XYZ file of C-alpha atoms in Angstrom:
260
model
C 9.169 -12.427 -1.866
C 11.407 -11.448 0.201
C 10.268 -8.729 2.942
C 12.874 -5.791 1.069
C 10.822 -6.214 -2.008
C 8.334 -5.011 -0.957
C 10.059 -1.464 -1.134
C 12.161 -0.145 -3.585
C 15.299 1.792 -2.370
C 14.338 4.943 -3.189
C 10.349 4.637 -2.728
C 8.151 5.986 -0.271
C 5.066 3.776 1.640
C 2.506 5.822 3.950
C 1.321 2.614 5.675
C -1.613 2.955 8.205
C -0.743 2.221 11.808
C -4.271 1.905 12.851
C -5.490 2.979 16.340
C -3.041 1.305 18.321
C -3.106 -2.493 19.123
C -1.025 -3.749 16.832
C -3.275 -6.760 16.272
C -5.367 -4.202 14.315
C -2.602 -3.899 11.455
C -3.483 -4.884 8.145
C -0.815 -7.974 6.932
C 0.425 -5.684 3.806
C 1.477 -2.927 6.679
C 3.194 -5.107 8.816
C 5.577 -6.893 5.934
C 6.050 -3.224 4.962
C 7.173 -2.253 8.227
C 9.144 -4.910 8.199
C 10.966 -4.418 5.044
C 11.927 -0.677 5.679
C 15.177 0.773 6.003
C 13.884 4.585 8.244
C 10.084 4.682 9.541
C 9.136 8.005 9.873
C 6.333 7.107 12.497
C 3.750 10.097 14.144
C 2.746 10.410 17.844
C -0.550 8.700 17.397
C 0.764 5.363 16.632
C 1.034 2.693 18.986
C 3.980 1.489 21.131
C 3.094 -2.060 20.211
C 3.523 -0.648 17.042
C 6.268 1.246 16.606
C 7.816 -2.068 18.774
C 7.301 -4.185 15.423
C 10.494 -1.940 13.638
C 13.231 -4.076 13.454
C 16.191 -3.627 15.188
C 18.938 -1.910 13.376
C 16.109 0.019 11.383
C 16.172 3.533 11.374
C 13.363 5.241 13.647
C 12.549 9.077 13.564
C 9.395 10.749 15.233
C 7.473 13.017 13.761
C 4.780 13.288 15.517
C 2.130 16.214 16.479
C 0.191 16.509 19.678
C -1.993 18.924 21.003
C -1.070 21.410 19.390
C 2.878 20.944 20.268
C 4.530 20.362 16.770
C 7.888 18.434 17.060
C 8.440 18.485 12.961
C 6.255 21.158 11.078
C 4.987 19.104 7.795
C 7.407 21.121 5.812
C 10.215 19.489 7.601
C 8.607 16.600 7.184
C 8.386 16.548 3.190
C 11.645 17.199 3.424
C 12.832 14.806 5.174
C 11.225 11.968 3.125
C 12.273 13.382 0.243
C 16.257 12.943 1.982
C 15.681 9.241 2.503
C 14.309 8.623 -0.522
C 16.564 10.534 -2.607
C 19.535 8.556 -0.451
C 18.339 5.299 -1.507
C 16.903 4.414 1.702
C 13.170 2.272 1.822
C 11.417 4.566 3.283
C 8.051 3.867 5.050
C 6.250 7.334 6.395
C 3.824 5.523 9.147
C 0.632 7.057 10.416
C -2.018 6.624 13.525
C -5.437 5.491 11.911
C -5.464 5.748 7.609
C -3.192 7.827 5.626
C -6.046 9.145 4.144
C -8.041 10.560 6.753
C -6.927 13.835 8.404
C -3.220 12.105 7.615
C -2.028 15.048 5.409
C -1.240 12.461 3.223
C -1.852 14.755 -0.162
C 0.681 17.144 0.581
C 3.353 14.557 1.224
C 2.218 13.302 -2.346
C 2.378 15.719 -3.621
C 6.280 17.446 -2.572
C 7.773 13.517 -3.347
C 5.540 13.269 -6.872
C 6.948 16.858 -7.752
C 10.652 15.256 -7.198
C 9.806 12.222 -8.961
C 9.636 9.936 -5.552
C 7.725 6.823 -6.599
C 4.755 7.443 -3.724
C 1.869 4.593 -2.770
C -0.537 3.674 0.179
C -1.246 1.383 2.822
C -4.164 1.643 4.292
C -5.232 1.289 7.926
C -8.112 1.567 10.129
C -9.250 4.455 10.911
C -10.328 5.500 14.221
C -13.825 5.818 13.813
C -14.154 2.392 12.961
C -12.338 1.051 15.776
C -14.454 2.601 18.156
C -17.825 2.274 16.917
C -17.032 -1.476 16.647
C -15.594 -1.439 20.174
C -19.013 0.543 21.314
C -21.082 -2.707 19.743
C -22.523 -0.116 17.385
C -22.728 1.096 13.879
C -21.608 4.254 11.911
C -24.699 4.185 9.975
C -28.354 2.725 10.779
C -30.834 1.670 8.450
C -34.062 3.911 8.601
C -31.856 6.704 11.387
C -28.230 7.231 9.832
C -27.958 7.003 6.032
C -24.247 8.504 5.824
C -21.334 9.280 7.679
C -19.340 12.628 8.384
C -16.400 12.798 9.306
C -14.504 16.247 10.548
C -11.989 17.264 12.433
C -11.761 19.835 15.214
C -7.552 20.206 15.710
C -7.159 23.612 14.547
C -3.507 26.177 15.481
C -3.903 28.122 18.276
C -6.588 30.715 17.804
C -7.998 29.733 15.179
C -11.949 29.350 14.997
C -13.958 26.605 15.010
C -15.449 26.943 11.281
C -17.926 24.024 10.020
C -20.833 23.590 8.007
C -22.690 23.073 11.594
C -26.024 23.086 9.326
C -24.906 20.721 7.183
C -23.752 18.673 10.611
C -27.396 19.310 12.381
C -29.395 17.449 9.865
C -31.000 14.416 11.259
C -30.097 10.960 9.362
C -26.623 11.575 9.799
C -23.828 10.023 12.244
C -20.526 12.171 12.760
C -17.273 11.580 13.537
C -15.376 14.227 14.931
C -11.450 13.703 15.687
C -9.140 15.446 17.512
C -12.971 16.651 19.665
C -11.987 16.606 23.584
C -11.051 20.753 24.099
C -14.181 21.728 21.477
C -16.852 19.483 22.759
C -18.802 22.134 24.636
C -18.800 24.220 21.322
C -19.411 21.522 19.018
C -21.651 20.833 20.783
C -23.793 24.398 21.540
C -23.070 24.850 18.123
C -24.806 21.579 16.863
C -28.036 22.223 18.952
C -27.590 25.489 17.907
C -27.846 24.721 14.476
C -31.183 22.076 15.180
C -29.755 18.865 16.027
C -31.674 17.542 19.220
C -30.391 17.550 21.893
C -30.756 14.354 23.456
C -28.935 12.693 20.299
C -26.113 9.752 22.011
C -23.167 10.808 21.491
C -19.570 8.289 22.710
C -16.645 9.629 23.542
C -14.784 7.385 22.549
C -10.506 7.241 24.584
C -7.661 5.727 23.601
C -9.823 3.846 21.108
C -8.529 -0.146 21.088
C -5.793 0.244 23.592
C -5.853 -1.522 26.970
C -6.543 2.051 28.441
C -9.829 3.011 26.437
C -12.687 4.315 27.312
C -16.152 4.190 25.942
C -18.154 7.153 27.815
C -21.853 7.605 26.103
C -24.351 9.846 26.915
C -26.553 12.515 25.019
C -25.103 15.891 22.909
C -26.344 17.922 25.647
C -23.905 16.547 28.196
C -20.673 16.098 25.979
C -19.053 19.057 27.514
C -19.717 17.383 30.642
C -18.701 13.709 29.510
C -15.126 14.830 28.391
C -14.439 16.565 31.602
C -12.000 13.687 32.780
C -9.864 13.559 29.939
C -6.806 14.178 29.887
C -5.464 16.239 27.189
C -2.718 13.618 26.271
C -5.561 10.543 25.782
C -6.682 11.207 22.026
C -10.680 11.373 21.653
C -12.681 10.936 19.291
C -16.766 12.180 19.191
C -18.563 9.747 17.995
C -22.845 11.664 17.695
C -25.794 10.088 15.982
C -28.557 7.940 16.408
C -26.751 4.287 15.429
C -24.119 5.644 18.574
C -26.836 3.982 20.611
C -25.619 0.590 18.837
C -26.857 -2.071 20.844
C -26.378 -3.133 24.849
C -22.112 -2.801 25.755
C -21.855 -5.645 27.771
C -21.488 -4.703 31.362
C -18.034 -7.418 30.768
C -16.769 -4.286 29.191
C -14.781 -2.885 32.432
C -12.403 -1.001 29.839
C -15.656 0.812 28.926
C -17.749 3.384 31.236
C -21.798 4.328 30.366
C -22.946 7.171 32.241
C -26.497 7.410 32.645
C -28.720 9.161 29.781
């Protein structure tokens, strides 16, 4: 099969770009990128992943970072629809996995209502990549029987409304995407709802990239742990007993281990 035969003209693929390292792309994702006529990409897609887009393929940035929206979601939906109706082979490239806080359902609904064929190519989500980098597990027999993924991303002025009682129950790992700005509030609410202040946490910054940082500590110190992180650095919070994992080797110079 030739690369461009993977995508029919007028078809849209929602493709997971993974956490940033191009080596963490699936083989299918790389083939789809090579087959596209036009690629719409998010701000969190790694630069080296974008370098895989062939010369001559149209690139359109539709990224959203730190509350600054280059495109509203409705505009993105319309751009995808217009490209598909023009008979182009369309790739919508999303950081991580398209179905984990990637608004894939909204785009699929919009395109589907117009009769446009849409398919998904999954990607490695940041929580999985962060746990791998930190020699940790997202679940742990006897200590973490479940995993809950939530986002702390909010529109300006909106309060952070999460089910704190459910999140505070022991026996599970919490992955909080875009959690840097709300780290102090998250820790306070979890502890107030009964989560042990000594619960291990790992703050994962720029996961899988050369600038990756892994900062370890405990829940009560979470607000302190994020103080040196820039607003521009994508940050994930992992909270739970499983996060302690195995001891991270000293030679992992990109990681930062803070005393408990």
